[in-house]
Amino acid sequence: MNARVFDAVWDTVRRRYYDPRLHGVDWRAARTTYRPQALAALDDRALYRTIGVMLDLLDDDHAGAASPAQARRQDAARTRRAIMGVVLARIDADNWRIEDVRDGSPAAEAGVQIGWVLQSVDGEAWGVDFDVEEGRQTLLAFRDETGQTREVTLVPRVMDPLPAFSVDASRPGAVVLRVEGFEAGLGRWLGERLAEIPAETDVILDLRGNAGGLLLEADAALSCFLPARQPWATRIARGGRPLTLTIMPGCGDLDGPVPNDVALLVDGASRSAAELTPAALQEAGRALVVGEHTAGAVLISQDTVLPDGGRLTLSRADYVTSGGVRLEKRGVTPDIVVARTVEDRRMGRDPVLDAAIEALNRQEMARTSASASPVAQAEGL
C-alpha cells in the first residue's frame, strides 16, 4: 500500500502539475530519494511525512497530501462530530499554533488559550494518523507565550458544526458577513443577505483565516459587487493557454451589484479564493481591503483520492489578476494595514474591524461633504 500511495502521488505530479517543468525540480531524482523511505514507513505518520517532504520540493503551498485520518477530519468539518474545540495552524512538522478556541468547547473549558503551541497529544506529536474520539480522555501539552509547558487534560465531545457563513449586525451602520470558506452555496447566501441590507449600511466581508475553496463561488461572490461580463482574472493551465475569467450573473436574486460601501478584511491566513476576491475588488476600485498581507497562495488546485483513502491536493493552473498581477508568492497588500495581535483576540478586541468601519465612515463623510459644496449646490439649481 505504501508503494501504491507513493507512486500515485509521484505520477500525478509528473502528469498533471500545472508547470510541466515542475519548477525545475528533478522529479525522477526525487523518486529515487524518497520512494525507499516511503516503502520503509511503518505507519501513516512516517509515510505522509516522507510524501510531504517530497512535495515541498515544488515550493507550492497548494501541493500537499492528506492521510486517511486527515481526509476524514476535513470531510467532517461541517458535520456534528466529536471535537476538542481548537483551530490549529502548522508551524513545522511537529508543532501547531492555536489559532482559535471555540466558546463552550472542551478546550475552552480546560483554559486553552489562543497563541499557545501544541507540542504533543497523549505524549506524541499531533499527526496525520490521529482521530478525535468522543469521550476519550486526551492529554495535551502546550508551550505558552512565556515558554512554559502547560499540560491540559480534556475529553472531546460531540458538538454542532460552526456555520460556514454568518452575519454580525452588532455594529451601528455596518453589517459584517463572515465567510469561513468559499464553499458551495456562498454566492446565493451572500445575495440573499445583501438583499436584506439597506443601501446606506456599510458591508464588511470578513475573509480572515479563509483558506479559499471553490472558484465558482468566488465568481458568484464577485457578481454581487461587479457588473456581469467584467474580466477579473486570467487562468493559465498546464498547456500555457490563457483563459480570461469574466463575471457571471448569479448573486442570489439581486438584479445587479449592490450599492453599499464595501470593505474586505484579510490576514496572513487568507489564501487562494480569499485572495483573488479582494484583489479583483481592489483593482476595480469597488472595495477597501483592510488587515494584513495575504498568504500569496493562489494557484488553483484539485484533489485526487489516493489508494488508501488519503487525498492529494495539487495545483492545476496559475492565476493572474485582470491588472496583470501574479499573486502567487506575492499576495494582496491591503489598502489599510492593521494587525490583530494574540492579546487583541484574547481580550475580544478587533482593531482591523474598527479600522474598516472608520475608513468607510470617512469615505461617506467625504462624499457628503463634496455633494454639499457650493459648486455642487450651484450645479444642482
CSV table of C-alpha atoms in Angstrom, one decimal:
chain,number,residue,atom,x,y,z
A,1,MET,CA,0.0,0.0,0.0
A,2,ASN,CA,2.9,2.4,0.8
A,3,ALA,CA,4.2,1.8,-2.8
A,4,ARG,CA,0.7,2.4,-4.3
A,5,VAL,CA,0.2,5.6,-2.4
A,6,PHE,CA,3.7,7.0,-3.2
A,7,ASP,CA,3.5,6.0,-6.9
A,8,ALA,CA,0.1,7.6,-7.3
A,9,VAL,CA,1.4,10.9,-5.8
A,10,TRP,CA,4.6,10.9,-7.8
A,11,ASP,CA,2.9,10.0,-11.1
A,12,THR,CA,0.1,12.5,-10.7
A,13,VAL,CA,2.5,15.3,-10.1
A,14,ARG,CA,4.5,14.3,-13.2
A,15,ARG,CA,1.5,14.2,-15.4
A,16,ARG,CA,-0.9,16.8,-14.0
A,17,TYR,CA,1.1,19.6,-12.3
A,18,TYR,CA,0.3,23.0,-13.8
A,19,ASP,CA,4.0,23.7,-14.5
A,20,PRO,CA,5.3,20.8,-16.8
A,21,ARG,CA,8.9,21.8,-15.8
A,22,LEU,CA,7.9,21.3,-12.1
A,23,HIS,CA,9.7,24.5,-11.1
A,24,GLY,CA,13.0,23.0,-12.2
A,25,VAL,CA,12.8,20.0,-9.7
A,26,ASP,CA,14.4,16.8,-10.9
A,27,TRP,CA,11.3,14.6,-10.3
A,28,ARG,CA,13.0,11.4,-11.2
A,29,ALA,CA,15.7,12.0,-8.7
A,30,ALA,CA,13.1,12.8,-6.1
A,31,ARG,CA,11.5,9.4,-6.7
A,32,THR,CA,14.9,7.7,-6.3
A,33,THR,CA,15.4,9.5,-3.0
A,34,TYR,CA,12.0,9.3,-1.3
A,35,ARG,CA,10.4,6.1,-2.6
A,36,PRO,CA,12.6,3.8,-0.5
A,37,GLN,CA,11.8,5.9,2.6
A,38,ALA,CA,8.1,5.7,1.8
A,39,LEU,CA,8.2,1.9,1.4
A,40,ALA,CA,10.0,1.6,4.7
A,41,ALA,CA,7.5,3.7,6.6
A,42,LEU,CA,5.9,1.8,9.4
A,43,ASP,CA,2.7,3.9,9.7
A,44,ASP,CA,0.8,6.7,8.0
A,45,ARG,CA,2.7,9.3,10.1
A,46,ALA,CA,6.0,8.3,8.5
A,47,LEU,CA,4.6,7.7,5.1
A,48,TYR,CA,2.9,11.1,4.7
A,49,ARG,CA,5.8,12.9,6.2
A,50,THR,CA,8.0,11.5,3.5
A,51,ILE,CA,5.5,12.4,0.8
A,52,GLY,CA,5.2,15.9,2.3
A,53,VAL,CA,8.9,16.4,2.2
A,54,MET,CA,9.0,15.4,-1.4
A,55,LEU,CA,6.1,17.7,-2.3
A,56,ASP,CA,7.8,20.6,-0.5
A,57,LEU,CA,10.4,20.5,-3.3
A,58,LEU,CA,7.8,22.2,-5.5
A,59,ASP,CA,7.7,25.2,-3.2
A,60,ASP,CA,3.9,25.3,-3.7
A,61,ASP,CA,1.5,25.8,-0.7
A,62,HIS,CA,-1.3,24.1,-2.6
A,63,ALA,CA,0.7,20.9,-3.1
A,64,GLY,CA,0.0,18.5,-0.2
A,65,ALA,CA,-1.1,15.1,0.8
A,66,ALA,CA,-3.7,14.3,3.5
A,67,SER,CA,-3.7,11.0,5.2
A,68,PRO,CA,-6.9,9.0,5.5
A,69,ALA,CA,-7.4,10.3,9.1
A,70,GLN,CA,-6.8,13.9,7.9
A,71,ALA,CA,-9.2,13.4,5.0
A,72,ARG,CA,-11.9,12.2,7.4
A,73,ARG,CA,-11.4,15.2,9.6
A,74,GLN,CA,-11.6,17.6,6.6
A,75,ASP,CA,-14.7,15.9,5.3
A,76,ALA,CA,-16.5,16.1,8.6
A,77,ALA,CA,-15.7,19.8,9.2
A,78,ARG,CA,-19.3,20.8,8.6
A,79,THR,CA,-20.9,17.9,10.4
A,80,ARG,CA,-21.9,17.2,14.0
A,81,ARG,CA,-18.9,15.4,15.4
A,82,ALA,CA,-16.6,14.9,18.4
A,83,ILE,CA,-14.2,17.9,18.7
A,84,MET,CA,-11.7,19.4,21.1
A,85,GLY,CA,-12.6,22.9,20.1
A,86,VAL,CA,-9.4,24.4,18.7
A,87,VAL,CA,-8.3,25.6,15.3
A,88,LEU,CA,-4.7,24.7,14.5
A,89,ALA,CA,-2.1,26.3,12.3
A,90,ARG,CA,1.0,24.4,11.4
A,91,ILE,CA,4.4,25.9,12.5
A,92,ASP,CA,6.5,22.9,11.5
A,93,ALA,CA,6.3,19.1,11.2
A,94,ASP,CA,5.7,18.6,14.9
A,95,ASN,CA,4.3,21.9,16.3
A,96,TRP,CA,0.9,23.6,15.8
A,97,ARG,CA,-0.2,27.0,17.0
A,98,ILE,CA,-3.7,27.5,18.5
A,99,GLU,CA,-5.4,30.0,16.1
A,100,ASP,CA,-8.8,29.9,17.8
A,101,VAL,CA,-10.7,28.3,20.7
A,102,ARG,CA,-14.4,27.7,20.3
A,103,ASP,CA,-16.6,29.1,23.1
A,104,GLY,CA,-18.2,26.3,25.2
A,105,SER,CA,-15.9,23.6,23.9
A,106,PRO,CA,-13.8,21.2,25.9
A,107,ALA,CA,-10.7,23.2,25.1
A,108,ALA,CA,-12.3,26.5,26.3
A,109,GLU,CA,-13.4,24.8,29.5
A,110,ALA,CA,-9.9,23.5,30.1
A,111,GLY,CA,-8.4,27.0,29.7
A,112,VAL,CA,-6.6,26.5,26.4
A,113,GLN,CA,-5.5,29.9,25.0
A,114,ILE,CA,-5.1,31.4,21.5
A,115,GLY,CA,-1.4,31.6,20.7
A,116,TRP,CA,-0.2,28.5,22.7
A,117,VAL,CA,1.8,26.0,20.7
A,118,LEU,CA,0.5,22.4,20.7
A,119,GLN,CA,3.6,20.2,21.3
A,120,SER,CA,2.0,16.7,21.9
A,121,VAL,CA,-1.2,14.7,22.2
A,122,ASP,CA,-1.0,11.8,24.6
A,123,GLY,CA,2.8,12.1,24.5
A,124,GLU,CA,3.1,12.1,20.7
A,125,ALA,CA,3.3,14.9,18.2
A,126,TRP,CA,-0.1,15.8,16.7
A,127,GLY,CA,0.0,13.8,13.5
A,128,VAL,CA,-1.8,12.7,10.4
A,129,ASP,CA,-2.9,9.4,12.0
A,130,PHE,CA,-4.8,11.0,14.9
A,131,ASP,CA,-8.6,10.7,15.1
A,132,VAL,CA,-10.6,12.7,17.7
A,133,GLU,CA,-12.8,10.3,19.6
A,134,GLU,CA,-15.8,11.2,21.8
A,135,GLY,CA,-15.3,10.5,25.5
A,136,ARG,CA,-11.6,9.5,25.2
A,137,GLN,CA,-9.6,11.4,27.8
A,138,THR,CA,-6.8,13.2,26.0
A,139,LEU,CA,-3.6,14.8,27.4
A,140,LEU,CA,-2.4,17.9,25.6
A,141,ALA,CA,0.9,19.5,26.2
A,142,PHE,CA,1.3,23.2,25.2
A,143,ARG,CA,4.0,25.8,25.2
A,144,ASP,CA,2.6,29.2,26.2
A,145,GLU,CA,3.9,32.7,25.3
A,146,THR,CA,6.5,32.6,28.1
A,147,GLY,CA,7.9,29.3,27.0
A,148,GLN,CA,6.4,27.4,29.9
A,149,THR,CA,4.9,24.0,29.3
A,150,ARG,CA,1.3,23.6,30.2
A,151,GLU,CA,-0.4,20.2,30.3
A,152,VAL,CA,-4.2,20.1,29.9
A,153,THR,CA,-6.5,17.0,30.0
A,154,LEU,CA,-9.8,17.3,28.2
A,155,VAL,CA,-12.5,15.0,26.9
A,156,PRO,CA,-13.7,15.6,23.3
A,157,ARG,CA,-17.4,15.7,22.9
A,158,VAL,CA,-19.9,15.9,20.1
A,159,MET,CA,-20.9,19.4,19.1
A,160,ASP,CA,-22.8,21.0,16.2
A,161,PRO,CA,-20.6,22.4,13.4
A,162,LEU,CA,-20.0,26.1,13.1
A,163,PRO,CA,-21.6,27.7,10.1
A,164,ALA,CA,-19.5,28.3,7.0
A,165,PHE,CA,-21.2,31.8,6.6
A,166,SER,CA,-22.5,34.1,9.4
A,167,VAL,CA,-23.9,37.6,9.9
A,168,ASP,CA,-22.9,40.1,12.6
A,169,ALA,CA,-25.1,43.2,12.7
A,170,SER,CA,-23.9,44.4,16.2
A,171,ARG,CA,-22.0,47.4,14.8
A,172,PRO,CA,-24.2,50.5,14.1
A,173,GLY,CA,-24.3,51.4,10.4
A,174,ALA,CA,-22.4,48.2,9.3
A,175,VAL,CA,-23.1,44.5,8.7
A,176,VAL,CA,-20.2,42.1,8.9
A,177,LEU,CA,-20.6,39.0,6.7
A,178,ARG,CA,-18.2,36.3,7.9
A,179,VAL,CA,-17.1,33.7,5.3
A,180,GLU,CA,-15.1,30.8,6.7
A,181,GLY,CA,-14.5,29.3,3.2
A,182,PHE,CA,-15.6,29.6,-0.4
A,183,GLU,CA,-18.0,26.6,0.0
A,184,ALA,CA,-21.0,25.5,-2.0
A,185,GLY,CA,-23.9,28.0,-1.7
A,186,LEU,CA,-21.8,31.1,-0.8
A,187,GLY,CA,-23.0,33.1,-3.8
A,188,ARG,CA,-26.6,32.5,-3.1
A,189,TRP,CA,-26.3,33.1,0.6
A,190,LEU,CA,-24.4,36.3,0.0
A,191,GLY,CA,-27.0,37.5,-2.5
A,192,GLU,CA,-29.8,36.8,0.0
A,193,ARG,CA,-28.1,38.6,2.8
A,194,LEU,CA,-27.2,41.6,0.7
A,195,ALA,CA,-30.8,41.9,-0.5
A,196,GLU,CA,-31.8,42.5,3.2
A,197,ILE,CA,-29.2,45.2,3.9
A,198,PRO,CA,-30.3,48.9,3.3
A,199,ALA,CA,-28.1,50.8,0.8
A,200,GLU,CA,-27.0,53.2,3.5
A,201,THR,CA,-25.5,50.4,5.5
A,202,ASP,CA,-21.8,49.5,5.0
A,203,VAL,CA,-21.0,45.9,4.1
A,204,ILE,CA,-17.8,44.3,5.5
A,205,LEU,CA,-16.8,40.9,4.2
A,206,ASP,CA,-14.6,39.1,6.7
A,207,LEU,CA,-12.2,36.7,4.9
A,208,ARG,CA,-9.6,36.4,7.7
A,209,GLY,CA,-8.5,32.8,8.1
A,210,ASN,CA,-10.3,31.8,5.0
A,211,ALA,CA,-8.3,29.2,3.1
A,212,GLY,CA,-10.2,29.5,-0.1
A,213,GLY,CA,-12.3,26.9,-1.8
A,214,LEU,CA,-14.4,26.8,-5.0
A,215,LEU,CA,-13.5,29.1,-7.8
A,216,LEU,CA,-17.2,29.0,-8.9
A,217,GLU,CA,-18.2,30.5,-5.6
A,218,ALA,CA,-15.5,33.2,-5.8
A,219,ASP,CA,-17.0,34.3,-9.2
A,220,ALA,CA,-20.5,34.1,-7.6
A,221,ALA,CA,-19.4,36.3,-4.7
A,222,LEU,CA,-17.8,38.8,-7.1
A,223,SER,CA,-21.1,39.0,-9.1
A,224,CYS,CA,-22.6,40.7,-6.0
A,225,PHE,CA,-20.3,43.7,-6.4
A,226,LEU,CA,-19.1,43.8,-10.1
A,227,PRO,CA,-21.1,44.0,-13.3
A,228,ALA,CA,-21.6,40.9,-15.4
A,229,ARG,CA,-19.0,40.0,-18.1
A,230,GLN,CA,-16.4,42.2,-16.5
A,231,PRO,CA,-12.9,40.5,-16.6
A,232,TRP,CA,-11.5,39.7,-13.2
A,233,ALA,CA,-8.6,37.2,-13.7
A,234,THR,CA,-6.8,35.1,-16.2
A,235,ARG,CA,-6.3,31.4,-15.7
A,236,ILE,CA,-3.3,29.7,-17.2
A,237,ALA,CA,-3.3,25.9,-17.3
A,238,ARG,CA,-0.5,23.3,-17.9
A,239,GLY,CA,-0.6,23.9,-21.7
A,240,GLY,CA,0.1,27.6,-21.3
A,241,ARG,CA,-3.1,28.7,-22.9
A,242,PRO,CA,-4.6,31.7,-21.1
A,243,LEU,CA,-8.4,31.9,-20.3
A,244,THR,CA,-9.9,35.2,-19.3
A,245,LEU,CA,-12.4,34.8,-16.5
A,246,THR,CA,-15.4,37.2,-16.6
A,247,ILE,CA,-18.1,37.8,-14.0
A,248,MET,CA,-21.1,35.6,-14.5
A,249,PRO,CA,-24.5,36.7,-13.3
A,250,GLY,CA,-25.6,34.8,-10.2
A,251,CYS,CA,-25.6,36.6,-6.9
A,252,GLY,CA,-28.8,35.3,-5.4
A,253,ASP,CA,-31.8,37.2,-6.7
A,254,LEU,CA,-30.1,40.5,-7.0
A,255,ASP,CA,-30.7,42.4,-10.2
A,256,GLY,CA,-27.2,43.9,-10.2
A,257,PRO,CA,-24.2,44.8,-7.9
A,258,VAL,CA,-25.2,46.1,-4.5
A,259,PRO,CA,-24.8,49.9,-4.0
A,260,ASN,CA,-23.4,49.6,-0.5
A,261,ASP,CA,-19.9,50.8,0.5
A,262,VAL,CA,-17.7,47.7,0.9
A,263,ALA,CA,-14.6,46.6,2.8
A,264,LEU,CA,-12.9,43.3,3.0
A,265,LEU,CA,-10.9,42.0,6.0
A,266,VAL,CA,-7.9,39.8,5.3
A,267,ASP,CA,-4.9,38.4,7.1
A,268,GLY,CA,-1.9,36.1,6.6
A,269,ALA,CA,-4.2,33.1,6.6
A,270,SER,CA,-6.4,34.4,3.8
A,271,ARG,CA,-5.5,32.2,0.8
A,272,SER,CA,-6.5,31.3,-2.7
A,273,ALA,CA,-10.0,32.4,-3.5
A,274,ALA,CA,-9.8,34.6,-0.4
A,275,GLU,CA,-7.0,36.5,-2.1
A,276,LEU,CA,-8.4,36.5,-5.7
A,277,THR,CA,-11.7,38.1,-4.4
A,278,PRO,CA,-10.2,41.1,-2.6
A,279,ALA,CA,-7.6,41.6,-5.4
A,280,ALA,CA,-10.4,41.8,-8.0
A,281,LEU,CA,-12.5,44.2,-5.9
A,282,GLN,CA,-9.4,46.3,-5.0
A,283,GLU,CA,-8.3,46.6,-8.7
A,284,ALA,CA,-11.8,47.6,-9.7
A,285,GLY,CA,-12.0,50.3,-7.1
A,286,ARG,CA,-15.0,48.6,-5.6
A,287,ALA,CA,-13.9,47.9,-2.1
A,288,LEU,CA,-11.3,48.8,0.6
A,289,VAL,CA,-9.1,45.9,1.7
A,290,VAL,CA,-8.1,46.2,5.4
A,291,GLY,CA,-5.9,44.0,7.6
A,292,GLU,CA,-2.7,42.1,7.0
A,293,HIS,CA,-0.8,41.0,3.8
A,294,THR,CA,-2.4,37.8,2.5
A,295,ALA,CA,-0.6,34.4,2.1
A,296,GLY,CA,0.3,34.5,-1.6
A,297,ALA,CA,-1.1,31.0,-2.3
A,298,VAL,CA,-3.4,31.4,-5.2
A,299,LEU,CA,-2.8,28.6,-7.6
A,300,ILE,CA,-5.9,26.6,-8.5
A,301,SER,CA,-5.8,23.1,-7.1
A,302,GLN,CA,-7.8,19.9,-7.5
A,303,ASP,CA,-7.9,16.8,-5.3
A,304,THR,CA,-7.1,13.2,-6.2
A,305,VAL,CA,-8.2,10.3,-4.0
A,306,LEU,CA,-5.2,8.1,-3.1
A,307,PRO,CA,-5.4,4.3,-2.9
A,308,ASP,CA,-5.5,4.2,0.9
A,309,GLY,CA,-8.3,6.8,1.2
A,310,GLY,CA,-5.9,9.7,1.6
A,311,ARG,CA,-6.0,12.8,-0.7
A,312,LEU,CA,-3.5,14.6,-2.9
A,313,THR,CA,-4.1,18.3,-3.5
A,314,LEU,CA,-2.2,19.6,-6.5
A,315,SER,CA,-2.1,22.9,-8.4
A,316,ARG,CA,-3.5,22.6,-11.9
A,317,ALA,CA,-3.5,26.2,-13.1
A,318,ASP,CA,-1.9,29.6,-12.4
A,319,TYR,CA,-3.8,32.9,-12.0
A,320,VAL,CA,-3.1,36.5,-12.9
A,321,THR,CA,-5.4,39.4,-11.9
A,322,SER,CA,-7.1,41.5,-14.5
A,323,GLY,CA,-4.5,44.1,-13.8
A,324,GLY,CA,-1.7,41.7,-14.8
A,325,VAL,CA,-0.5,40.9,-11.3
A,326,ARG,CA,0.6,37.3,-10.4
A,327,LEU,CA,-0.4,36.9,-6.8
A,328,GLU,CA,1.4,33.6,-6.2
A,329,LYS,CA,4.2,34.2,-3.6
A,330,ARG,CA,3.1,37.9,-3.6
A,331,GLY,CA,-0.3,38.1,-2.1
A,332,VAL,CA,-2.6,41.1,-1.7
A,333,THR,CA,-1.4,44.3,0.1
A,334,PRO,CA,-4.3,45.9,2.0
A,335,ASP,CA,-5.2,49.5,1.4
A,336,ILE,CA,-5.1,49.9,5.2
A,337,VAL,CA,-2.6,47.7,7.0
A,338,VAL,CA,-3.7,46.8,10.5
A,339,ALA,CA,-2.7,43.8,12.6
A,340,ARG,CA,-4.7,42.0,15.2
A,341,THR,CA,-2.5,40.6,18.0
A,342,VAL,CA,-2.9,37.5,20.0
A,343,GLU,CA,-3.7,39.7,23.0
A,344,ASP,CA,-6.4,41.6,21.0
A,345,ARG,CA,-8.1,38.2,20.2
A,346,ARG,CA,-7.9,37.0,23.8
A,347,MET,CA,-9.5,40.3,25.0
A,348,GLY,CA,-12.1,40.3,22.3
A,349,ARG,CA,-10.7,43.4,20.6
A,350,ASP,CA,-10.8,43.8,16.8
A,351,PRO,CA,-8.7,46.8,15.6
A,352,VAL,CA,-9.0,45.5,12.0
A,353,LEU,CA,-12.8,45.7,12.0
A,354,ASP,CA,-12.6,49.0,13.8
A,355,ALA,CA,-10.3,50.4,11.1
A,356,ALA,CA,-12.6,49.2,8.3
A,357,ILE,CA,-15.6,50.9,9.9
A,358,GLU,CA,-13.7,54.1,10.4
A,359,ALA,CA,-12.4,54.1,6.9
A,360,LEU,CA,-15.9,53.6,5.4
A,361,ASN,CA,-17.3,56.3,7.6
A,362,ARG,CA,-14.6,58.7,6.4
A,363,GLN,CA,-15.4,57.7,2.8
A,364,GLU,CA,-19.1,58.5,3.4
A,365,MET,CA,-18.3,61.8,5.1
A,366,ALA,CA,-16.1,62.9,2.1
A,367,ARG,CA,-18.9,62.1,-0.3
A,368,THR,CA,-21.4,64.0,1.8
A,369,SER,CA,-19.0,67.0,2.1
A,370,ALA,CA,-18.4,67.0,-1.7
A,371,SER,CA,-22.2,66.9,-2.5
A,372,ALA,CA,-22.9,69.8,-0.1
A,373,SER,CA,-20.2,72.1,-1.5
A,374,PRO,CA,-21.2,75.5,-3.1
A,375,VAL,CA,-20.2,74.3,-6.5
A,376,ALA,CA,-22.3,71.2,-6.2
A,377,GLN,CA,-25.3,73.2,-5.0
A,378,ALA,CA,-24.9,75.7,-7.9
A,379,GLU,CA,-24.8,72.9,-10.4
A,380,GLY,CA,-27.9,71.4,-9.0
A,381,LEU,CA,-30.0,74.6,-9.3
